[in-house]
Amino acid sequence: MSYVVVTEKLTKRYGDRAVVQELDLRIPEGSVYGFLGPNGSGKSTTMKMLLSLIRPTSGRAEVLGEPMTRGTRRELLGRIGSLIESPPGYGHLTGRENMRIVQRLLGLDDRQIDLAVRTVRMERQMDKKVREFSLGMKQRLGIAMALARQPRLLILDEPTNGLDPAGIEEIRDLLRRLADGGVTVMVSSHLLGEIDRTATDLGILSGGRMIFQGTRDELFSAATPDVLIDCSDPRRAHEVLARQRGATLDNAVLRLPGLDDRAAAGVVAALVGEGIGVFGVRRDEQTLEEVFMSLTAGGGL
Ligand SMILES: Nc1ncnc2c1ncn2[C@@H]1O[C@H](COP(=O)(O)OP(=O)(O)O)[C@@H](O)[C@H]1O
Ligand SMILES: [Mg+2]
């Protein structure tokens, strides 16, 4: 596995407060890496360190195979596109004029600019002034600016923040297309559901610490979804199981938390032993949000 971002104990302190603590990031090449965590958990601070916009207190960051330092920063940033916090762009200029500034600044050709604009599907809005853009259009223009240099790595800080569901879906779709085209995308969000299903890999922060890093599948297998049992006498089954198993009754379906498959089989046998007919046993479908809650409630991994 080759990684586009690797950090070793990356740490940022402000005074005696560590806002990012000993992060070991591993972002696989070609992934959409969802960088998730509540507000204030350290996402933006981490991304700024990766871009050398702020300096780590301790630890190291390697980006695109090279240590990110003051000395390598300039060359590396030529290969990284980023959108940090509010979208860039001058409001009194049109989209096209803003793109022209980027073009001159980076010495790009027309084809690169056209491709970036087409990728974010903004061709038809480029003659409008940016201050007349919707938030979603501003975010897409910001991403076009970041994409114009044809980066291998794109770092996007909360690009879905404040967008309506259609705007969020557009960004998701864009991220998928970029990853299909070979760009590695690191994308943060404090709303776990917003990049659920788009991210192939996840890093979850809580209070400046990484509480989970891995693939979506690994995350879901680290959590144990509730077992749901459909049976002939849910009320009695609930009485039988409530004390020792923490069962609850949910629309006449028994819900049992924290059971592995063997324990679930034991519960079924106990119910059958009580003369209760068991019609169906399944695991609840969990959202990323629920998995996250269960991980943080349990003190993380
Ligand atoms: N320049 C700074 N000085 C002091 N504290 C800061 C500074 N920048 C960020 N913080 C604090 O660091 C924590 C993490 O912030 P941030 O990285 O912006 O989190 P996130 O992007 O996950 O919302 C927050 O508690 C924030 O108040
Ligand atoms: Mg932030």
mmCIF file of C-alpha atoms and ligand atoms in Angstrom:
data_model
loop_
_atom_site.group_PDB
_atom_site.id
_atom_site.type_symbol
_atom_site.label_atom_id
_atom_site.label_comp_id
_atom_site.label_asym_id
_atom_site.label_seq_id
_atom_site.Cartn_x
_atom_site.Cartn_y
_atom_site.Cartn_z
ATOM 1 C CA MET A 1 0.000 0.000 0.000
ATOM 2 C CA SER A 2 1.388 3.348 -0.889
ATOM 3 C CA TYR A 3 0.450 6.396 1.162
ATOM 4 C CA VAL A 4 0.156 9.959 -0.002
ATOM 5 C CA VAL A 5 0.160 11.353 3.520
ATOM 6 C CA VAL A 6 2.014 9.833 6.459
ATOM 7 C CA THR A 7 2.416 11.579 9.785
ATOM 8 C CA GLU A 8 4.290 10.484 12.893
ATOM 9 C CA LYS A 9 2.971 11.782 16.214
ATOM 10 C CA LEU A 10 1.910 15.051 14.622
ATOM 11 C CA THR A 11 1.062 17.435 17.474
ATOM 12 C CA LYS A 12 -0.037 21.047 17.819
ATOM 13 C CA ARG A 13 -0.208 22.854 21.135
ATOM 14 C CA TYR A 14 -1.506 26.303 21.860
ATOM 15 C CA GLY A 15 -0.087 27.238 25.251
ATOM 16 C CA ASP A 16 -0.396 24.102 27.318
ATOM 17 C CA ARG A 17 -3.408 22.847 25.390
ATOM 18 C CA ALA A 18 -2.784 20.129 22.795
ATOM 19 C CA VAL A 19 -5.401 20.631 20.063
ATOM 20 C CA VAL A 20 -3.903 17.882 17.874
ATOM 21 C CA GLN A 21 -2.261 15.033 19.715
ATOM 22 C CA GLU A 22 0.186 12.538 18.264
ATOM 23 C CA LEU A 23 -1.628 11.835 15.029
ATOM 24 C CA ASP A 24 -0.370 9.014 12.851
ATOM 25 C CA LEU A 25 -2.237 9.663 9.628
ATOM 26 C CA ARG A 26 -2.098 7.158 6.772
ATOM 27 C CA ILE A 27 -3.855 8.283 3.629
ATOM 28 C CA PRO A 28 -3.737 5.623 0.906
ATOM 29 C CA GLU A 29 -3.085 6.720 -2.650
ATOM 30 C CA GLY A 30 -6.297 6.949 -4.679
ATOM 31 C CA SER A 31 -8.576 7.036 -1.631
ATOM 32 C CA VAL A 32 -11.280 9.438 -0.629
ATOM 33 C CA TYR A 33 -10.167 9.875 2.967
ATOM 34 C CA GLY A 34 -12.984 11.180 5.156
ATOM 35 C CA PHE A 35 -11.494 13.136 8.030
ATOM 36 C CA LEU A 36 -14.300 13.273 10.537
ATOM 37 C CA GLY A 37 -14.847 14.705 13.978
ATOM 38 C CA PRO A 38 -16.954 17.188 15.880
ATOM 39 C CA ASN A 39 -16.292 20.919 15.736
ATOM 40 C CA GLY A 40 -13.117 21.788 17.606
ATOM 41 C CA SER A 41 -11.654 18.284 17.329
ATOM 42 C CA GLY A 42 -8.607 19.511 15.387
ATOM 43 C CA LYS A 43 -9.431 18.820 11.719
ATOM 44 C CA SER A 44 -8.538 22.249 10.332
ATOM 45 C CA THR A 45 -5.410 22.485 12.470
ATOM 46 C CA THR A 46 -4.237 19.121 11.110
ATOM 47 C CA MET A 47 -4.939 20.082 7.508
ATOM 48 C CA LYS A 48 -3.086 23.365 7.954
ATOM 49 C CA MET A 49 -0.076 21.477 9.297
ATOM 50 C CA LEU A 50 -0.148 19.170 6.266
ATOM 51 C CA LEU A 51 -0.045 22.252 4.056
ATOM 52 C CA SER A 52 2.625 23.876 6.208
ATOM 53 C CA LEU A 53 0.329 26.838 6.875
ATOM 54 C CA ILE A 54 1.044 26.348 10.554
ATOM 55 C CA ARG A 55 4.003 24.637 12.106
ATOM 56 C CA PRO A 56 3.621 21.470 14.205
ATOM 57 C CA THR A 57 4.750 21.712 17.835
ATOM 58 C CA SER A 58 6.209 18.235 17.448
ATOM 59 C CA GLY A 59 6.014 15.246 15.152
ATOM 60 C CA ARG A 60 6.487 14.965 11.401
ATOM 61 C CA ALA A 61 4.408 15.046 8.260
ATOM 62 C CA GLU A 62 5.349 13.425 4.968
ATOM 63 C CA VAL A 63 3.301 14.380 1.948
ATOM 64 C CA LEU A 64 3.651 12.816 -1.519
ATOM 65 C CA GLY A 65 6.687 10.950 -0.262
ATOM 66 C CA GLU A 66 8.601 13.962 1.027
ATOM 67 C CA PRO A 67 8.851 15.567 4.440
ATOM 68 C CA MET A 68 6.700 18.723 4.515
ATOM 69 C CA THR A 69 9.016 21.444 5.779
ATOM 70 C CA ARG A 70 9.635 25.117 5.135
ATOM 71 C CA GLY A 71 12.225 24.048 2.573
ATOM 72 C CA THR A 72 10.078 21.578 0.596
ATOM 73 C CA ARG A 73 6.791 23.441 1.017
ATOM 74 C CA ARG A 74 6.898 25.439 -2.201
ATOM 75 C CA GLU A 75 7.620 22.521 -4.457
ATOM 76 C CA LEU A 76 5.105 20.249 -2.702
ATOM 77 C CA LEU A 77 2.316 22.804 -2.801
ATOM 78 C CA GLY A 78 2.615 22.816 -6.572
ATOM 79 C CA ARG A 79 1.292 19.245 -6.441
ATOM 80 C CA ILE A 80 -1.385 19.716 -3.777
ATOM 81 C CA GLY A 81 -4.707 21.462 -4.243
ATOM 82 C CA SER A 82 -6.460 22.766 -1.156
ATOM 83 C CA LEU A 83 -9.565 24.507 0.039
ATOM 84 C CA ILE A 84 -9.331 25.492 3.690
ATOM 85 C CA GLU A 85 -12.232 27.083 5.541
ATOM 86 C CA SER A 86 -14.149 29.712 3.555
ATOM 87 C CA PRO A 87 -13.990 29.420 -0.237
ATOM 88 C CA PRO A 88 -11.520 31.714 -1.965
ATOM 89 C CA GLY A 89 -12.275 34.078 -4.852
ATOM 90 C CA TYR A 90 -12.818 37.798 -5.247
ATOM 91 C CA GLY A 91 -16.512 38.668 -5.011
ATOM 92 C CA HIS A 92 -16.359 41.660 -7.364
ATOM 93 C CA LEU A 93 -14.812 39.558 -10.139
ATOM 94 C CA THR A 94 -16.493 36.900 -12.261
ATOM 95 C CA GLY A 95 -15.725 33.222 -11.938
ATOM 96 C CA ARG A 96 -13.743 33.391 -15.155
ATOM 97 C CA GLU A 97 -11.674 36.371 -13.949
ATOM 98 C CA ASN A 98 -10.913 34.555 -10.717
ATOM 99 C CA MET A 99 -9.765 31.500 -12.643
ATOM 100 C CA ARG A 100 -7.562 33.723 -14.803
ATOM 101 C CA ILE A 101 -5.792 34.993 -11.666
ATOM 102 C CA VAL A 102 -5.092 31.411 -10.627
ATOM 103 C CA GLN A 103 -3.886 30.647 -14.148
ATOM 104 C CA ARG A 104 -1.358 33.515 -14.123
ATOM 105 C CA LEU A 105 -0.230 32.825 -10.569
ATOM 106 C CA LEU A 106 0.524 29.179 -11.302
ATOM 107 C CA GLY A 107 1.532 29.556 -14.955
ATOM 108 C CA LEU A 108 -1.165 27.182 -16.210
ATOM 109 C CA ASP A 109 -2.476 26.795 -19.748
ATOM 110 C CA ASP A 110 -6.060 27.346 -20.938
ATOM 111 C CA ARG A 111 -6.684 23.637 -21.191
ATOM 112 C CA GLN A 112 -5.955 23.097 -17.491
ATOM 113 C CA ILE A 113 -8.335 25.891 -16.523
ATOM 114 C CA ASP A 114 -11.103 24.608 -18.815
ATOM 115 C CA LEU A 115 -10.711 21.088 -17.479
ATOM 116 C CA ALA A 116 -10.972 22.264 -13.845
ATOM 117 C CA VAL A 117 -14.082 24.320 -14.601
ATOM 118 C CA ARG A 118 -15.675 21.432 -16.486
ATOM 119 C CA THR A 119 -14.873 19.016 -13.673
ATOM 120 C CA VAL A 120 -16.871 21.082 -11.164
ATOM 121 C CA ARG A 121 -19.604 21.653 -13.810
ATOM 122 C CA MET A 122 -19.409 25.428 -13.659
ATOM 123 C CA GLU A 123 -18.974 26.197 -17.380
ATOM 124 C CA ARG A 124 -22.266 28.031 -17.612
ATOM 125 C CA GLN A 125 -21.816 30.228 -14.530
ATOM 126 C CA MET A 126 -18.360 31.619 -15.148
ATOM 127 C CA ASP A 127 -19.460 35.057 -16.344
ATOM 128 C CA LYS A 128 -21.346 35.811 -13.150
ATOM 129 C CA LYS A 129 -19.753 37.796 -10.342
ATOM 130 C CA VAL A 130 -18.651 35.547 -7.488
ATOM 131 C CA ARG A 131 -20.615 37.585 -4.932
ATOM 132 C CA GLU A 132 -23.763 36.534 -6.808
ATOM 133 C CA PHE A 133 -22.820 32.857 -6.521
ATOM 134 C CA SER A 134 -24.680 30.528 -4.178
ATOM 135 C CA LEU A 135 -22.546 28.932 -1.468
ATOM 136 C CA GLY A 136 -22.467 25.698 -3.462
ATOM 137 C CA MET A 137 -21.196 27.548 -6.555
ATOM 138 C CA LYS A 138 -18.527 29.267 -4.440
ATOM 139 C CA GLN A 139 -17.390 25.926 -3.064
ATOM 140 C CA ARG A 140 -17.234 24.476 -6.568
ATOM 141 C CA LEU A 141 -15.253 27.448 -7.857
ATOM 142 C CA GLY A 142 -12.895 27.015 -4.873
ATOM 143 C CA ILE A 143 -12.442 23.376 -5.810
ATOM 144 C CA ALA A 144 -11.843 24.343 -9.471
ATOM 145 C CA MET A 145 -9.121 26.746 -8.290
ATOM 146 C CA ALA A 146 -7.562 23.939 -6.248
ATOM 147 C CA LEU A 147 -7.855 21.483 -9.163
ATOM 148 C CA ALA A 148 -6.435 23.680 -11.916
ATOM 149 C CA ARG A 149 -2.838 22.693 -11.179
ATOM 150 C CA GLN A 150 -3.900 19.033 -11.606
ATOM 151 C CA PRO A 151 -2.817 18.024 -8.136
ATOM 152 C CA ARG A 152 -2.171 14.460 -7.010
ATOM 153 C CA LEU A 153 -3.631 15.314 -3.617
ATOM 154 C CA LEU A 154 -6.613 17.472 -2.877
ATOM 155 C CA ILE A 155 -7.206 18.669 0.699
ATOM 156 C CA LEU A 156 -10.723 19.997 1.259
ATOM 157 C CA ASP A 157 -11.788 21.368 4.629
ATOM 158 C CA GLU A 158 -15.555 21.019 5.120
ATOM 159 C CA PRO A 159 -16.520 21.580 1.467
ATOM 160 C CA THR A 160 -20.105 20.523 2.228
ATOM 161 C CA ASN A 161 -20.520 22.929 5.142
ATOM 162 C CA GLY A 162 -23.719 24.945 4.820
ATOM 163 C CA LEU A 163 -24.822 23.322 1.554
ATOM 164 C CA ASP A 164 -28.328 22.022 0.948
ATOM 165 C CA PRO A 165 -28.775 18.288 0.248
ATOM 166 C CA ALA A 166 -28.522 18.773 -3.534
ATOM 167 C CA GLY A 167 -25.304 20.784 -3.105
ATOM 168 C CA ILE A 168 -23.882 18.117 -0.803
ATOM 169 C CA GLU A 169 -24.717 15.410 -3.329
ATOM 170 C CA GLU A 170 -22.971 17.388 -6.072
ATOM 171 C CA ILE A 171 -19.791 17.619 -3.992
ATOM 172 C CA ARG A 172 -19.969 13.903 -3.163
ATOM 173 C CA ASP A 173 -20.361 13.055 -6.809
ATOM 174 C CA LEU A 174 -17.431 15.318 -7.662
ATOM 175 C CA LEU A 175 -15.195 13.651 -5.059
ATOM 176 C CA ARG A 176 -16.028 10.226 -6.462
ATOM 177 C CA ARG A 177 -15.213 11.338 -9.994
ATOM 178 C CA LEU A 178 -11.910 12.853 -8.848
ATOM 179 C CA ALA A 179 -10.912 9.660 -7.063
ATOM 180 C CA ASP A 180 -11.840 7.634 -10.166
ATOM 181 C CA GLY A 181 -9.510 9.942 -12.076
ATOM 182 C CA GLY A 182 -6.639 9.069 -9.736
ATOM 183 C CA VAL A 183 -6.605 12.084 -7.407
ATOM 184 C CA THR A 184 -6.343 11.300 -3.704
ATOM 185 C CA VAL A 185 -8.865 13.369 -1.775
ATOM 186 C CA MET A 186 -8.711 14.218 1.919
ATOM 187 C CA VAL A 187 -12.038 15.735 2.934
ATOM 188 C CA SER A 188 -13.124 16.840 6.391
ATOM 189 C CA SER A 189 -16.586 17.121 7.870
ATOM 190 C CA HIS A 190 -18.099 17.512 11.307
ATOM 191 C CA LEU A 191 -21.297 15.915 10.030
ATOM 192 C CA LEU A 192 -20.472 12.271 9.746
ATOM 193 C CA GLY A 193 -23.345 11.501 7.423
ATOM 194 C CA GLU A 194 -22.241 14.008 4.810
ATOM 195 C CA ILE A 195 -19.406 11.929 3.464
ATOM 196 C CA ASP A 196 -20.694 8.590 4.598
ATOM 197 C CA ARG A 197 -20.570 6.263 1.540
ATOM 198 C CA THR A 198 -18.305 8.603 -0.412
ATOM 199 C CA ALA A 199 -15.237 8.002 1.721
ATOM 200 C CA THR A 200 -13.317 4.804 1.092
ATOM 201 C CA ASP A 201 -11.163 5.413 4.161
ATOM 202 C CA LEU A 202 -11.879 7.194 7.384
ATOM 203 C CA GLY A 203 -9.954 8.968 10.099
ATOM 204 C CA ILE A 204 -12.054 9.954 13.086
ATOM 205 C CA LEU A 205 -10.865 12.602 15.509
ATOM 206 C CA SER A 206 -12.175 13.344 18.947
ATOM 207 C CA GLY A 207 -10.550 15.980 21.149
ATOM 208 C CA GLY A 208 -7.447 16.122 18.954
ATOM 209 C CA ARG A 209 -6.871 12.374 19.036
ATOM 210 C CA MET A 210 -7.492 9.777 16.366
ATOM 211 C CA ILE A 211 -10.042 7.323 17.680
ATOM 212 C CA PHE A 212 -10.338 5.325 14.483
ATOM 213 C CA GLN A 213 -8.461 5.054 11.210
ATOM 214 C CA GLY A 214 -9.101 2.487 8.527
ATOM 215 C CA THR A 215 -11.510 1.486 5.808
ATOM 216 C CA ARG A 216 -15.281 1.819 6.122
ATOM 217 C CA ASP A 217 -15.588 -1.941 6.400
ATOM 218 C CA GLU A 218 -13.075 -2.049 9.233
ATOM 219 C CA LEU A 219 -14.989 0.663 11.047
ATOM 220 C CA PHE A 220 -18.270 -1.171 10.763
ATOM 221 C CA SER A 221 -16.732 -4.453 11.824
ATOM 222 C CA ALA A 222 -15.167 -2.750 14.868
ATOM 223 C CA ALA A 223 -18.630 -1.896 16.089
ATOM 224 C CA THR A 224 -21.280 -4.447 17.041
ATOM 225 C CA PRO A 225 -24.700 -3.541 15.684
ATOM 226 C CA ASP A 226 -27.747 -4.365 17.796
ATOM 227 C CA VAL A 227 -29.405 -7.730 17.205
ATOM 228 C CA LEU A 228 -33.110 -7.480 16.311
ATOM 229 C CA ILE A 229 -35.411 -10.398 17.045
ATOM 230 C CA ASP A 230 -38.906 -10.854 15.728
ATOM 231 C CA CYS A 231 -40.826 -13.393 17.809
ATOM 232 C CA SER A 232 -44.256 -14.735 18.766
ATOM 233 C CA ASP A 233 -44.439 -13.061 22.198
ATOM 234 C CA PRO A 234 -42.221 -9.976 22.275
ATOM 235 C CA ARG A 235 -43.545 -8.818 25.639
ATOM 236 C CA ARG A 236 -42.637 -12.017 27.433
ATOM 237 C CA ALA A 237 -39.370 -12.306 25.530
ATOM 238 C CA HIS A 238 -38.553 -8.832 26.773
ATOM 239 C CA GLU A 239 -39.281 -9.883 30.351
ATOM 240 C CA VAL A 240 -37.086 -12.943 29.940
ATOM 241 C CA LEU A 241 -34.160 -10.969 28.521
ATOM 242 C CA ALA A 242 -34.428 -7.445 29.906
ATOM 243 C CA ARG A 243 -32.465 -8.060 33.079
ATOM 244 C CA GLN A 244 -29.425 -9.920 31.860
ATOM 245 C CA ARG A 245 -29.131 -8.642 28.286
ATOM 246 C CA GLY A 246 -30.294 -5.030 28.370
ATOM 247 C CA ALA A 247 -32.996 -5.821 25.804
ATOM 248 C CA THR A 248 -35.480 -3.167 24.819
ATOM 249 C CA LEU A 249 -38.733 -3.449 22.952
ATOM 250 C CA ASP A 250 -38.881 -1.443 19.775
ATOM 251 C CA ASN A 251 -42.210 -1.689 17.885
ATOM 252 C CA ALA A 252 -42.739 -5.260 19.007
ATOM 253 C CA VAL A 253 -39.209 -6.143 17.911
ATOM 254 C CA LEU A 254 -36.633 -7.058 20.551
ATOM 255 C CA ARG A 255 -33.448 -5.049 20.365
ATOM 256 C CA LEU A 256 -30.305 -6.413 22.024
ATOM 257 C CA PRO A 257 -27.063 -4.445 22.156
ATOM 258 C CA GLY A 258 -23.499 -5.739 22.147
ATOM 259 C CA LEU A 259 -24.049 -9.400 21.212
ATOM 260 C CA ASP A 260 -21.623 -11.341 19.077
ATOM 261 C CA ASP A 261 -23.023 -14.130 16.882
ATOM 262 C CA ARG A 262 -22.530 -16.855 19.488
ATOM 263 C CA ALA A 263 -24.287 -14.826 22.199
ATOM 264 C CA ALA A 264 -27.120 -14.069 19.771
ATOM 265 C CA ALA A 265 -27.524 -17.815 19.149
ATOM 266 C CA GLY A 266 -27.659 -18.326 22.933
ATOM 267 C CA VAL A 267 -30.448 -15.776 23.238
ATOM 268 C CA VAL A 268 -32.445 -17.480 20.488
ATOM 269 C CA ALA A 269 -32.028 -20.837 22.230
ATOM 270 C CA ALA A 270 -33.182 -19.286 25.545
ATOM 271 C CA LEU A 271 -36.305 -17.870 23.895
ATOM 272 C CA VAL A 272 -37.124 -21.143 22.176
ATOM 273 C CA GLY A 273 -36.585 -22.882 25.543
ATOM 274 C CA GLU A 274 -39.273 -20.599 26.984
ATOM 275 C CA GLY A 275 -41.660 -21.746 24.267
ATOM 276 C CA ILE A 276 -41.419 -18.487 22.337
ATOM 277 C CA GLY A 277 -41.393 -18.830 18.539
ATOM 278 C CA VAL A 278 -38.493 -16.986 16.903
ATOM 279 C CA PHE A 279 -39.448 -15.772 13.410
ATOM 280 C CA GLY A 280 -36.435 -13.723 12.487
ATOM 281 C CA VAL A 281 -33.022 -12.629 13.755
ATOM 282 C CA ARG A 282 -31.020 -9.897 12.072
ATOM 283 C CA ARG A 283 -28.542 -7.162 12.790
ATOM 284 C CA ASP A 284 -29.582 -3.544 12.712
ATOM 285 C CA GLU A 285 -28.225 -1.465 9.863
ATOM 286 C CA GLN A 286 -25.982 1.153 11.340
ATOM 287 C CA THR A 287 -25.171 4.550 10.042
ATOM 288 C CA LEU A 288 -21.687 5.944 10.356
ATOM 289 C CA GLU A 289 -23.112 8.330 12.935
ATOM 290 C CA GLU A 290 -24.276 5.480 15.162
ATOM 291 C CA VAL A 291 -20.975 3.654 14.828
ATOM 292 C CA PHE A 292 -19.172 6.847 15.743
ATOM 293 C CA MET A 293 -21.377 7.376 18.780
ATOM 294 C CA SER A 294 -20.844 3.827 19.972
ATOM 295 C CA LEU A 295 -17.074 4.188 19.562
ATOM 296 C CA THR A 296 -16.852 7.475 21.422
ATOM 297 C CA ALA A 297 -19.236 6.310 24.157
ATOM 298 C CA GLY A 298 -17.013 3.310 24.718
ATOM 299 C CA GLY A 299 -13.935 5.522 25.044
ATOM 300 C CA GLY A 300 -12.864 4.951 21.461
ATOM 301 C CA LEU A 301 -10.666 2.209 20.062
HETATM 302 N N1 LIG B 1 -4.650 29.894 16.719
HETATM 303 C C1 LIG B 1 -5.248 29.216 17.719
HETATM 304 N N2 LIG B 1 -4.992 29.528 19.013
HETATM 305 C C2 LIG B 1 -5.569 28.855 20.034
HETATM 306 N N3 LIG B 1 -6.440 27.840 19.860
HETATM 307 C C3 LIG B 1 -6.742 27.483 18.601
HETATM 308 C C4 LIG B 1 -6.168 28.150 17.460
HETATM 309 N N4 LIG B 1 -6.645 27.569 16.334
HETATM 310 C C5 LIG B 1 -7.487 26.588 16.755
HETATM 311 N N5 LIG B 1 -7.547 26.543 18.100
HETATM 312 C C6 LIG B 1 -8.350 25.594 18.891
HETATM 313 O O1 LIG B 1 -7.978 24.294 18.527
HETATM 314 C C7 LIG B 1 -9.101 23.417 18.561
HETATM 315 C C8 LIG B 1 -9.221 22.700 17.250
HETATM 316 O O2 LIG B 1 -9.590 23.627 16.255
HETATM 317 P P1 LIG B 1 -9.814 23.227 14.742
HETATM 318 O O3 LIG B 1 -8.610 22.538 14.232
HETATM 319 O O4 LIG B 1 -10.247 24.447 14.029
HETATM 320 O O5 LIG B 1 -11.002 22.171 14.867
HETATM 321 P P2 LIG B 1 -12.038 21.661 13.763
HETATM 322 O O6 LIG B 1 -11.528 22.105 12.412
HETATM 323 O O7 LIG B 1 -12.082 20.189 13.940
HETATM 324 O O8 LIG B 1 -13.352 22.295 14.093
HETATM 325 C C9 LIG B 1 -10.302 24.283 18.889
HETATM 326 O O9 LIG B 1 -10.604 24.137 20.249
HETATM 327 C C10 LIG B 1 -9.822 25.676 18.590
HETATM 328 O O10 LIG B 1 -10.463 26.603 19.427
HETATM 329 MG MG MG B 2 -12.455 23.250 10.967
#
